[in-house]
PDB file of C-alpha atoms in Angstrom:
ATOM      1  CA  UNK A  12      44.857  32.400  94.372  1.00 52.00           C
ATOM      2  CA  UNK A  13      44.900  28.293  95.583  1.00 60.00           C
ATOM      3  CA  UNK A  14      44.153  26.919  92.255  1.00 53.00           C
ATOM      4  CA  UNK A  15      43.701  23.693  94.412  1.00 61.00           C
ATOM      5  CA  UNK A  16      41.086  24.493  96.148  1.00 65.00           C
ATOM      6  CA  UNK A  17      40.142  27.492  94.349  1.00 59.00           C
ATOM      7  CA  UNK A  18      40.175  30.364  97.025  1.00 64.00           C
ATOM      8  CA  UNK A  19      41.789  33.249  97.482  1.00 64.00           C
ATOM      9  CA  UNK A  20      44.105  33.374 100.187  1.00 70.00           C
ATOM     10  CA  UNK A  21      45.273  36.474 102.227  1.00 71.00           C
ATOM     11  CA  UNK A  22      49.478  36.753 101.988  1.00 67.00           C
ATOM     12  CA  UNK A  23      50.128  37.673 105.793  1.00 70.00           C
ATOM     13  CA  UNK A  24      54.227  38.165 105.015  1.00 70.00           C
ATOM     14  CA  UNK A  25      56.586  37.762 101.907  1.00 67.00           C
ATOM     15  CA  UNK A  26      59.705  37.765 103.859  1.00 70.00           C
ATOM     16  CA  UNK A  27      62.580  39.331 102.189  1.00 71.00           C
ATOM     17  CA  UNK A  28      60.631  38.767  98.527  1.00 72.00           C
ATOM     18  CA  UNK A  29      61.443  41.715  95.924  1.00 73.00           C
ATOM     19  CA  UNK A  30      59.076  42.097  93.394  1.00 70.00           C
ATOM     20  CA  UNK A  31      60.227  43.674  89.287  1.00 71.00           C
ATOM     21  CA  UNK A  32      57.086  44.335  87.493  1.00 66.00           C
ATOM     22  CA  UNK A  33      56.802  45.600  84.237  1.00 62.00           C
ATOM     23  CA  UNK A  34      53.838  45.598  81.326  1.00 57.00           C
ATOM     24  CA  UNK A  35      55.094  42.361  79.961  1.00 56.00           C
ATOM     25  CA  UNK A  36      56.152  40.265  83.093  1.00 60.00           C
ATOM     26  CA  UNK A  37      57.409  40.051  86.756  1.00 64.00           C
ATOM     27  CA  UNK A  38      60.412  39.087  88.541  1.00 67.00           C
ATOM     28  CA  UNK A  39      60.925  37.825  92.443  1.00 68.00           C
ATOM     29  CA  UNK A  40      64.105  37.040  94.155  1.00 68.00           C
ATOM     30  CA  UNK A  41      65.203  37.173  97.539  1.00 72.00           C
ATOM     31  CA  UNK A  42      66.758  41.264  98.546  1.00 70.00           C
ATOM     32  CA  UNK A  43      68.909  39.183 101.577  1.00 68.00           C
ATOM     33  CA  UNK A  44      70.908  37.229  98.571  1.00 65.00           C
ATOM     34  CA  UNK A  45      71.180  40.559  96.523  1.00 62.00           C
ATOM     35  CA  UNK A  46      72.952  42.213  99.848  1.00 62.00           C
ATOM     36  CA  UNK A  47      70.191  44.469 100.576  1.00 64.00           C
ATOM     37  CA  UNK A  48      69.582  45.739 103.954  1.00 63.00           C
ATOM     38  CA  UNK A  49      66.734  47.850 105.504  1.00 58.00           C
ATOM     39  CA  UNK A  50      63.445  47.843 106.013  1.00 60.00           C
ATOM     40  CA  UNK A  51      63.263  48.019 109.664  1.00 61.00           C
ATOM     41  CA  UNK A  52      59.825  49.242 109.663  1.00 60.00           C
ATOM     42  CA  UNK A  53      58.821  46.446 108.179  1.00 62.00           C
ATOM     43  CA  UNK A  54      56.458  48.080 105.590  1.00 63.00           C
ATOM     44  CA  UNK A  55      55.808  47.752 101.857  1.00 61.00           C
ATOM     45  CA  UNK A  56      57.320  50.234  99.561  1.00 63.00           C
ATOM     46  CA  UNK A  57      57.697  50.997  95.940  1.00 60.00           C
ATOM     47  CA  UNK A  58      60.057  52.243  94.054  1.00 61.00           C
ATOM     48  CA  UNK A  59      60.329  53.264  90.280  1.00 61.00           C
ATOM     49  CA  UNK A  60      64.281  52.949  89.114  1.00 59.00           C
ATOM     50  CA  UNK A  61      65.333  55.797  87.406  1.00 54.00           C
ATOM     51  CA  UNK A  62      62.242  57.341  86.841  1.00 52.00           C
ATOM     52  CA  UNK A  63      63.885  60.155  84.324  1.00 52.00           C
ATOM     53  CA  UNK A  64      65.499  57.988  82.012  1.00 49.00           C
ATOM     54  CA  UNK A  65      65.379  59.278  78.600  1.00 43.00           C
ATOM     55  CA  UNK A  66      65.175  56.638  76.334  1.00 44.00           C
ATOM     56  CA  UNK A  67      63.554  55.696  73.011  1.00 40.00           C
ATOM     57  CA  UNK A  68      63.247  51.802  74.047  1.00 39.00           C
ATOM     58  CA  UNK A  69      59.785  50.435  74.262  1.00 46.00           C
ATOM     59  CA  UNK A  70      58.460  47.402  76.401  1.00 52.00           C
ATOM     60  CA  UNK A  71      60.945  46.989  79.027  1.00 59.00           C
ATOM     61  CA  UNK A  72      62.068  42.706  80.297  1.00 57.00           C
ATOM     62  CA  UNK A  73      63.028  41.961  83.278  1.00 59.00           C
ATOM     63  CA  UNK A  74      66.136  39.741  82.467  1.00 59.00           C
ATOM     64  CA  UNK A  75      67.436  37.776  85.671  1.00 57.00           C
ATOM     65  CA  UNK A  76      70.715  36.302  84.697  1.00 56.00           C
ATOM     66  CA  UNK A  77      71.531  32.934  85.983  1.00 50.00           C
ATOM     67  CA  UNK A  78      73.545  32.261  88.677  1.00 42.00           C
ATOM     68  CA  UNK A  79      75.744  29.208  88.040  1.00 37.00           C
ATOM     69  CA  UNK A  80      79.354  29.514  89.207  1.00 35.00           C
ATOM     70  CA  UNK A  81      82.154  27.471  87.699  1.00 34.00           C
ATOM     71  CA  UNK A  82      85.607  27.421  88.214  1.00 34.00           C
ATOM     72  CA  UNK A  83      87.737  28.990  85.829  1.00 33.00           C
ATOM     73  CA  UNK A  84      90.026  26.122  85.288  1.00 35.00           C
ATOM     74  CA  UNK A  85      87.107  23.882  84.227  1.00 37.00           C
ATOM     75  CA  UNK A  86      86.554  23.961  79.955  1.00 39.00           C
ATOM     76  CA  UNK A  87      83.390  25.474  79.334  1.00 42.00           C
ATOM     77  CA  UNK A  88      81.804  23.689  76.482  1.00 43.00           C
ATOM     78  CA  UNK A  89      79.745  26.321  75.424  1.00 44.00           C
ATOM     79  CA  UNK A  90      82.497  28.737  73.692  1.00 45.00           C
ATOM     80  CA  UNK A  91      81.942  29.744  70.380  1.00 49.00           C
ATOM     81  CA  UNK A  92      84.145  28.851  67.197  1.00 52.00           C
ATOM     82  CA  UNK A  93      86.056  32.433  67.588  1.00 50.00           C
ATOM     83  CA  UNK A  94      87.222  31.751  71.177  1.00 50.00           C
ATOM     84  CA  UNK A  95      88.479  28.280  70.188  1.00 53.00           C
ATOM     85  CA  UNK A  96      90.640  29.507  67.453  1.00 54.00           C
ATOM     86  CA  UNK A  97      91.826  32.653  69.598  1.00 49.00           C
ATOM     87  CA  UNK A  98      92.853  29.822  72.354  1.00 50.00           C
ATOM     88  CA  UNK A  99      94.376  27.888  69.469  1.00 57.00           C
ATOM     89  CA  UNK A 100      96.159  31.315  68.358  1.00 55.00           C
ATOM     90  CA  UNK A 101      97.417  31.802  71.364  1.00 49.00           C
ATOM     91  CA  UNK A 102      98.731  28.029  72.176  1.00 50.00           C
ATOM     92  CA  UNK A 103     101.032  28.264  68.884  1.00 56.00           C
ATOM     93  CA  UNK A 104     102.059  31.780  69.514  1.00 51.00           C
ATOM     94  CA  UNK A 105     103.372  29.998  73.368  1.00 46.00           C
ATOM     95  CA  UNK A 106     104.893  26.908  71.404  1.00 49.00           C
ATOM     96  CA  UNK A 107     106.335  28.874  69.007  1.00 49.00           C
ATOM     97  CA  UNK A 108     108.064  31.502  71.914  1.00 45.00           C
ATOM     98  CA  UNK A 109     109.791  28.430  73.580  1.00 47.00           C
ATOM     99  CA  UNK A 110     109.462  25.723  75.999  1.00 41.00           C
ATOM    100  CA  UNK A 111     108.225  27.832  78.968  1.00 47.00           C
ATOM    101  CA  UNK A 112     104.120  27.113  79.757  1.00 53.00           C
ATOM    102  CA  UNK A 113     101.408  28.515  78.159  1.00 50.00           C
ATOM    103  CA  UNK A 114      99.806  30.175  81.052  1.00 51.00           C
ATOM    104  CA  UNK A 115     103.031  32.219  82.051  1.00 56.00           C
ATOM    105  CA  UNK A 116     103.130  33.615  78.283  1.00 54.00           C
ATOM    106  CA  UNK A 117      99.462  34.471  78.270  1.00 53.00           C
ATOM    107  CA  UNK A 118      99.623  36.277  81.802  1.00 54.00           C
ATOM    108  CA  UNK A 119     103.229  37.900  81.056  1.00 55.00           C
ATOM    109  CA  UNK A 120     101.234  39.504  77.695  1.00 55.00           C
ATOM    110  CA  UNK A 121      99.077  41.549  80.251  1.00 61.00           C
ATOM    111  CA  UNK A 122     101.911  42.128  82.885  1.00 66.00           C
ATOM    112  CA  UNK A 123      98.926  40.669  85.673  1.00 68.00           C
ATOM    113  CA  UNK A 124      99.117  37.429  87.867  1.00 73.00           C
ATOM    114  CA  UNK A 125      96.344  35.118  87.636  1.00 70.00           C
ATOM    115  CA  UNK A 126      95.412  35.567  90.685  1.00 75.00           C
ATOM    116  CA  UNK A 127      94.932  39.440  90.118  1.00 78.00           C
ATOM    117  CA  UNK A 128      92.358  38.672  86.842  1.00 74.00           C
ATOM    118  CA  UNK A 129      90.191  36.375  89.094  1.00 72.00           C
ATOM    119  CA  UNK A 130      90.360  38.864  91.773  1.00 77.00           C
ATOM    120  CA  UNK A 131      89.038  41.580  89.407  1.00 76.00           C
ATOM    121  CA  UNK A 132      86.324  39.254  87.629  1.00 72.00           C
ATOM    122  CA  UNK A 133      85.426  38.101  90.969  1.00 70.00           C
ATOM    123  CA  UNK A 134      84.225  41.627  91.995  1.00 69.00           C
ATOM    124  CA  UNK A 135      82.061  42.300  88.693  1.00 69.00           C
ATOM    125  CA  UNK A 136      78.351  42.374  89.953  1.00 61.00           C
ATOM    126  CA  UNK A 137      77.012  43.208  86.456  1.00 63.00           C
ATOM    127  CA  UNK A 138      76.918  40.403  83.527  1.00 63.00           C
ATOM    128  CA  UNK A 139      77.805  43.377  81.210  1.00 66.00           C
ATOM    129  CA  UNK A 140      80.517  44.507  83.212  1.00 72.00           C
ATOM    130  CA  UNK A 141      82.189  40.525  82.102  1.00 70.00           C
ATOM    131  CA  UNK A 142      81.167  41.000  78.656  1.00 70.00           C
ATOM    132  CA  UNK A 143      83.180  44.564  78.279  1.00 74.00           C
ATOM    133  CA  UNK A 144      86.360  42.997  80.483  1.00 75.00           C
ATOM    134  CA  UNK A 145      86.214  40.074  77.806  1.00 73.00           C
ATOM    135  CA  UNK A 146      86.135  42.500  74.804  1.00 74.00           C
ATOM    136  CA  UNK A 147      89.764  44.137  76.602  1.00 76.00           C
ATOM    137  CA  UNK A 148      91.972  41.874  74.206  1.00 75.00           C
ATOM    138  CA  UNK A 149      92.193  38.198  73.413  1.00 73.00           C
ATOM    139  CA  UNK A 150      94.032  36.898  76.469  1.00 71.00           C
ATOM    140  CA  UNK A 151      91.262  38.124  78.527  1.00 73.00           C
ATOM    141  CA  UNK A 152      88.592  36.529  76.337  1.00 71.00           C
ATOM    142  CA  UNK A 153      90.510  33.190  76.915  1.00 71.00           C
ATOM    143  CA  UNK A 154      91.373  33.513  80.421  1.00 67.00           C
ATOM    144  CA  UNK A 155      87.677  34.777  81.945  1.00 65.00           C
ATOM    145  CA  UNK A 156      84.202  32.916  81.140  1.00 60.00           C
ATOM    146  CA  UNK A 157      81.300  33.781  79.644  1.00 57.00           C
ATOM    147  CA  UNK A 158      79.223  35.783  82.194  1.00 49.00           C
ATOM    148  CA  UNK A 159      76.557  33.363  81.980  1.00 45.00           C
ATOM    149  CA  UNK A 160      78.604  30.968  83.464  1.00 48.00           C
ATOM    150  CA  UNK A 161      80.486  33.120  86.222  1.00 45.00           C
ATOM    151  CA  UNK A 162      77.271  35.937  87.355  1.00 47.00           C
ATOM    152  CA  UNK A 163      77.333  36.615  90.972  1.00 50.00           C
ATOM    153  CA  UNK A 164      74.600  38.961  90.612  1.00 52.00           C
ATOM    154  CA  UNK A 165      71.553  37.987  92.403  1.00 60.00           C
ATOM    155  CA  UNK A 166      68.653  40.326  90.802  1.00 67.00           C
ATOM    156  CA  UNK A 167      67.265  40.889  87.767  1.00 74.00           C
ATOM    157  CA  UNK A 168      68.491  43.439  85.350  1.00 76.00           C
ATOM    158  CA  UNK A 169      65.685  45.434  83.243  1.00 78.00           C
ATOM    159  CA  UNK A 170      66.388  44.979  79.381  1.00 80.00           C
ATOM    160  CA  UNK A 171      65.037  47.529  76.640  1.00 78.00           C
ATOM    161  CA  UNK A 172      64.182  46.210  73.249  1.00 77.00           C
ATOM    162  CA  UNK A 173      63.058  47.676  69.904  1.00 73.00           C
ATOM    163  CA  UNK A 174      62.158  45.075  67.097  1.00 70.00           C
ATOM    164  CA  UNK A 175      63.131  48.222  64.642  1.00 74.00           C
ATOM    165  CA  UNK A 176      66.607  48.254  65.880  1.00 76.00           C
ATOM    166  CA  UNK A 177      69.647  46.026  66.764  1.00 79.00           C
ATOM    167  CA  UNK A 178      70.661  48.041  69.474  1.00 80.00           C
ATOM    168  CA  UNK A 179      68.883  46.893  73.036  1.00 80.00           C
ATOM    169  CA  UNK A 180      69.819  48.533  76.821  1.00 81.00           C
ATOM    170  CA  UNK A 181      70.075  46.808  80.213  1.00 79.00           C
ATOM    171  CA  UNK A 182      69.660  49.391  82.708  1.00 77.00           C
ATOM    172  CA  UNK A 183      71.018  47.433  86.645  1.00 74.00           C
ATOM    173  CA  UNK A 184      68.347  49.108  88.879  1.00 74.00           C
ATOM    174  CA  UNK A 185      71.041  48.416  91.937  1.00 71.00           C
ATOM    175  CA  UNK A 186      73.816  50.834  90.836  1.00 71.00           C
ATOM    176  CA  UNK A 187      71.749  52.824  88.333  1.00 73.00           C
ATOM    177  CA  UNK A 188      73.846  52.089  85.553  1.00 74.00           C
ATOM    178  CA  UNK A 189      72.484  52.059  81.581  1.00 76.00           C
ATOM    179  CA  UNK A 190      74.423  49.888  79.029  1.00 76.00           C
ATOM    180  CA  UNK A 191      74.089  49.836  75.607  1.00 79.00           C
ATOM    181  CA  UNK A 192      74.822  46.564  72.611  1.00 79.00           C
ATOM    182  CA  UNK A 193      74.466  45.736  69.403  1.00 83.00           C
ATOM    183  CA  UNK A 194      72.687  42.766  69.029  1.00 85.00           C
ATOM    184  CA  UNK A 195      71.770  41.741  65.476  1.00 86.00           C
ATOM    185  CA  UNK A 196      69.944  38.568  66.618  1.00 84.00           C
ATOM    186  CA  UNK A 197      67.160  41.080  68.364  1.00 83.00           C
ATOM    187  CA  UNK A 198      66.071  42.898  65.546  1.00 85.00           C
ATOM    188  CA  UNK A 199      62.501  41.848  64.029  1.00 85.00           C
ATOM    189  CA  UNK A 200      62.489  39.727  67.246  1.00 88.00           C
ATOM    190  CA  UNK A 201      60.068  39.785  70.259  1.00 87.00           C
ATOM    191  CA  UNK A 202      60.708  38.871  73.417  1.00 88.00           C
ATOM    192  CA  UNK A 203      58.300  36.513  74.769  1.00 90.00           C
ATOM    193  CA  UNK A 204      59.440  35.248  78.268  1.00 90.00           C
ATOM    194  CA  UNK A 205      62.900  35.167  79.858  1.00 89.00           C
ATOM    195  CA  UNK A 206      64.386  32.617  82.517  1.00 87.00           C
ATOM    196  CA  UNK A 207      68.275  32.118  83.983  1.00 84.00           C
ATOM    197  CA  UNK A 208      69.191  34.471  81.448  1.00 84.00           C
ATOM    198  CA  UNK A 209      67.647  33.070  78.462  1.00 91.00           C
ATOM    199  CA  UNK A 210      65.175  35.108  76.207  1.00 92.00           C
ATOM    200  CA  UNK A 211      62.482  33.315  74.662  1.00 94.00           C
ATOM    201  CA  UNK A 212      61.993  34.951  71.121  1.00 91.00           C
ATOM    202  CA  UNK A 213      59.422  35.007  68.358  1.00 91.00           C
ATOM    203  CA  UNK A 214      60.452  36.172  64.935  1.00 89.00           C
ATOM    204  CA  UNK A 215      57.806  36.570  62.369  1.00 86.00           C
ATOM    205  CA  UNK A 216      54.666  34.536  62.150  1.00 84.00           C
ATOM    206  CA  UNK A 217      55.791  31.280  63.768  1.00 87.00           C
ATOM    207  CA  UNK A 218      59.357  31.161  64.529  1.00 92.00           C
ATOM    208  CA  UNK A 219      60.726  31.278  67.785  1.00 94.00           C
ATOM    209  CA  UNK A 220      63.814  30.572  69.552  1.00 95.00           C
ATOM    210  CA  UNK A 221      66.144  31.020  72.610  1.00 96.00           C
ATOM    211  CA  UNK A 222      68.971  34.114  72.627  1.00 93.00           C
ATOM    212  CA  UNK A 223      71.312  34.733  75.421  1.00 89.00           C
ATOM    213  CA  UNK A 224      72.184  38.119  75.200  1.00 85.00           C
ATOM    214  CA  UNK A 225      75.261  38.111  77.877  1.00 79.00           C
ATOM    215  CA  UNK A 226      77.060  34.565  75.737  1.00 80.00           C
ATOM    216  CA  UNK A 227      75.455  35.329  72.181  1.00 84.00           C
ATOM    217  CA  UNK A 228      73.964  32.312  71.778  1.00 90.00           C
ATOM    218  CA  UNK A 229      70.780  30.971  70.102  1.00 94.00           C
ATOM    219  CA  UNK A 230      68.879  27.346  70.115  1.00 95.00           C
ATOM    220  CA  UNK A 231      66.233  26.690  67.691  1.00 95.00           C
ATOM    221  CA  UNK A 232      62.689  25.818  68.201  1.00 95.00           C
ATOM    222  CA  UNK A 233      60.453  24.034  65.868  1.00 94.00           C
ATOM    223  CA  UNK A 234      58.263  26.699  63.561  1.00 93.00           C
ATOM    224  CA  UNK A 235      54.783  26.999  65.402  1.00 90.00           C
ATOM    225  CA  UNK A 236      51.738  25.004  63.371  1.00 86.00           C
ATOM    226  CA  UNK A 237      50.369  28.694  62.898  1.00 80.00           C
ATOM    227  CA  UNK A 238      50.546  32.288  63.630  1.00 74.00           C
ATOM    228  CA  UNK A 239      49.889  31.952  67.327  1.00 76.00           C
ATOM    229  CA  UNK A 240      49.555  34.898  69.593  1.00 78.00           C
ATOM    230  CA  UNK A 241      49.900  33.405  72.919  1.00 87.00           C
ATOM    231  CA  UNK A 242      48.529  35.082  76.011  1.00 87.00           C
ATOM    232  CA  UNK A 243      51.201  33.776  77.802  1.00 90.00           C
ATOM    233  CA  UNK A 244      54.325  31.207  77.632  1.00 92.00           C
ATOM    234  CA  UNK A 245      57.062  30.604  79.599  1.00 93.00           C
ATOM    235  CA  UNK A 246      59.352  27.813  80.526  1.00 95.00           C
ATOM    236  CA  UNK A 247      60.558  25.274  82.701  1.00 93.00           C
ATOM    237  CA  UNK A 248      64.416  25.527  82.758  1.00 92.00           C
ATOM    238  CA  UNK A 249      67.281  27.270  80.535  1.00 92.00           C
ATOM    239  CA  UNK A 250      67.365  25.264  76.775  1.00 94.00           C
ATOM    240  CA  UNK A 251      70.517  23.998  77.876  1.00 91.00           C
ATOM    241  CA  UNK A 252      68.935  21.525  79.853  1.00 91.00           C
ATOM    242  CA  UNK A 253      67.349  18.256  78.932  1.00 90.00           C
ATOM    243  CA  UNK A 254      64.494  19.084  81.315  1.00 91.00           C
ATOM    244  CA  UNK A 255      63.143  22.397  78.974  1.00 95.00           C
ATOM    245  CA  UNK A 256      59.875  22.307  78.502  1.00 94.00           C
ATOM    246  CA  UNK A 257      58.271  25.795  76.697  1.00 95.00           C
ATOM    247  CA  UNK A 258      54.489  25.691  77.694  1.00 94.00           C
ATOM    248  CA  UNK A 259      52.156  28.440  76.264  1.00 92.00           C
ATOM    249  CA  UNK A 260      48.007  29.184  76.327  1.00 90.00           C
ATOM    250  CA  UNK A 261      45.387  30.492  74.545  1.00 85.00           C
ATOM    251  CA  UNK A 262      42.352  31.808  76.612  1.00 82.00           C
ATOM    252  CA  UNK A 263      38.967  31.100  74.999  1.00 79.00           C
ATOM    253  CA  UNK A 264      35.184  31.564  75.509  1.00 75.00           C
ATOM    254  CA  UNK A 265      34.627  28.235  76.933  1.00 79.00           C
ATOM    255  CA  UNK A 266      38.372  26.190  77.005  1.00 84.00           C
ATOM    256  CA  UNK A 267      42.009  26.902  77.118  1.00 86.00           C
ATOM    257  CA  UNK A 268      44.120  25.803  74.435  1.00 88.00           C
ATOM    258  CA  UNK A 269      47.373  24.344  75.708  1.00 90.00           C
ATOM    259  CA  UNK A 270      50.304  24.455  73.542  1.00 92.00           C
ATOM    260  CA  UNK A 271      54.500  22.631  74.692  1.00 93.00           C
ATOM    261  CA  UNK A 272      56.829  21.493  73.465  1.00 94.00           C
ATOM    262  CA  UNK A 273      59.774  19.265  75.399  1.00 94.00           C
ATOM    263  CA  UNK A 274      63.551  20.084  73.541  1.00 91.00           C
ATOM    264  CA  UNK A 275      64.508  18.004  71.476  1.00 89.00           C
ATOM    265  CA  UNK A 276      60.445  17.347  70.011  1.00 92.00           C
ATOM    266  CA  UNK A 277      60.348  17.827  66.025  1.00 91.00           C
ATOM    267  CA  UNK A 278      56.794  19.529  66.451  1.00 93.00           C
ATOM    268  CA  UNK A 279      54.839  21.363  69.102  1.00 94.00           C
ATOM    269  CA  UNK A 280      51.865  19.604  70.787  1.00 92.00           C
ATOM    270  CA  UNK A 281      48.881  21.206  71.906  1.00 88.00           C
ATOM    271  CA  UNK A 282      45.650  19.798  74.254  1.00 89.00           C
ATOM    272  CA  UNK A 283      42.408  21.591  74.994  1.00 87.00           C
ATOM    273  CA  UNK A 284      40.957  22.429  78.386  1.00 84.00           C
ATOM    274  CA  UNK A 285      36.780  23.288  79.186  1.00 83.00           C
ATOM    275  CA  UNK A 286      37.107  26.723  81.305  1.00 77.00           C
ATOM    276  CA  UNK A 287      34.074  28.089  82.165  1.00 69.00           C
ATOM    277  CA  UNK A 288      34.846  29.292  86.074  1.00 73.00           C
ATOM    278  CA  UNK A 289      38.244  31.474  85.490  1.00 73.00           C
ATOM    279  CA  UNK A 290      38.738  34.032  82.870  1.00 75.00           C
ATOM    280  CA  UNK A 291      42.659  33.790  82.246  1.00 79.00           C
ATOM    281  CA  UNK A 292      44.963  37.031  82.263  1.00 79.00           C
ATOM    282  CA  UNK A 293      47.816  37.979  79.964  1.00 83.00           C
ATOM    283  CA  UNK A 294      50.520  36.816  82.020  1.00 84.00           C
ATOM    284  CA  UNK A 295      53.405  34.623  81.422  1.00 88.00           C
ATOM    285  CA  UNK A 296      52.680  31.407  83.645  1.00 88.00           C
ATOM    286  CA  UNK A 297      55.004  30.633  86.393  1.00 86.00           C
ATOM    287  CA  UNK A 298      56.345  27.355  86.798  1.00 88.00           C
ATOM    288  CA  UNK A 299      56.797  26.223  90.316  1.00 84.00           C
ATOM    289  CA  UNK A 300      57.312  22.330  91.850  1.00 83.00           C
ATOM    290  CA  UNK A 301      56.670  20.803  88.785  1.00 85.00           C
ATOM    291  CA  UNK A 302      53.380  22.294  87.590  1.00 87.00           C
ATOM    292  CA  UNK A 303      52.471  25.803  85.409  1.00 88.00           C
ATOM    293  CA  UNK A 304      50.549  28.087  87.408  1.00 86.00           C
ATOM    294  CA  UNK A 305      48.142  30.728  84.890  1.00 84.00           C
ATOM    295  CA  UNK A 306      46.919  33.961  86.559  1.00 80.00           C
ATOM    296  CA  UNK A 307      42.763  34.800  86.420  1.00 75.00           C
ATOM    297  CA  UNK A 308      40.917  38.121  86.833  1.00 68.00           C
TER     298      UNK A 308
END
């Protein structure tokens, strides 16, 4: 649909475009980036991913994480409390040993080079495959990111949730492989939109927040005005950045009620919009160039 003009136009190719739908949204990246290959008949085809699963998770998110690289020599800024005082740990356990440097105690606790650790993270495709090498022991956990910051993986993994349980599953639809965490923050929690690995979550009537599920960690928002059930709501860039902007709608009879909020706002802020001509679906609206785009039936 050209919301410009307001015409439909007919799609004569989407490239290498691979499309993750689900009930609740939809997920595009490129199947060149992802190393897939194929599709020499140059056809459309569809394909469910593990279409026996037995599972007991309802609603399933597709969760693409992000896919910012950093070195590992550079200090990440976002580690928690508990990794700071396991580095600290481990820098007095070095001084204490002798004069000889800290990175030759740490490595000589494992019996690996350095070069052999990068060489293994290097090859983990999955984020959860970097959370479980980080959960190994405490050198690791110092030594190798947070996956968030060191994902190579470029599609989208498909996350089950249940607001009755702590427990959620990401299931990678590339190697078939189901993975299962505890994660407290979940629970009484729905998940409203996701971006670069972020989850946009609403707890209760009116609060909602951000939760990374691959570094644990969660950003605020201010509490709603009201109990708002949004048709759709999504968001311009991970809360990490200055230039987040959450942007959400309500579809009426006659207008659209707008509501956004930038980061860093103490309140949300909301505008009306007349809407007679296009009867809005619920569908998270996709930002692209600078502007939200909301689907119509």
């Amino acid at each position: 649909m050209d919301l410009l003009n307001k015409v439909w136009v007919k799609v004569h190719c989407l490239g290498d475009r691979i499309f993750c739908l689900s009930d609740t949204n939809c997920v595009s990246f490129s199947a060149s980036k992802a190393g897939m290959k194929g599709n020499k008949d140059e056809c459309l085809s569809v394909h469910l991913p593990c279409p026996n699963l037995a599972t007991a998770w309802s609603l399933p998110f597709w969760l693409m994480p992000t896919n910012r690289l950093v070195e590992i020599d550079k200090e990440d800024e976002s580690r928690t409390t508990e990794e700071k005082l396991v580095k600290r740990e481990i820098l007095d356990n070095a001084k204490a040993i002798g004069n000889d440097s800290v990175e030759s105690k740490v490595l000589s606790s494992v019996g690996l080079p350095r070069d052999v650790l990068l060489s293994i993270t290097a090859r983990l495709s999955l984020p959860v495959d970097h959370m479980n090498f980080r959960l190994v022991c405490k050198t690791f956990a110092l030594l190798v990111p947070h996956s968030g910051q060191w994902t190579r993986a470029q599609y989208p993994s498909l996350m089950f949730s249940n607001r009755e349980k702590s427990k959620c599953s990401f299931l990678d639809p590339m190697y078939n492989v189901n993975s299962c965490f505890d994660m407290p923050e979940l629970l009484g929690a729905k998940i409203c939109s996701s971006k670069d690995g972020w989850l946009l979550m609403k707890k209760g009537d009116r609060s909602m927040f951000f939760f990374n599920p691959f570094t644990k960690a969660t950003i605020r928002l201010p509490d709603l005005p009201k109990n708002l059930g949004f048709n759709g709501i999504s968001f311009t860039a991970p809360p990490t950045s200055s230039s987040c902007i959450v942007f959400g709608f309500f579809n009426f009879v006659s207008c659209v009620r707008i509501y956004f909020l930038h980061l860093g706002d103490n309140g949300w802020n909301y505008s009306e919009c007349p809407n007679n001509e296009i009867a809005l679906s619920n569908n998270n609206p996709v930002f692209y160039n600078g502007a939200f785009y909301c689907f119509g039936t």
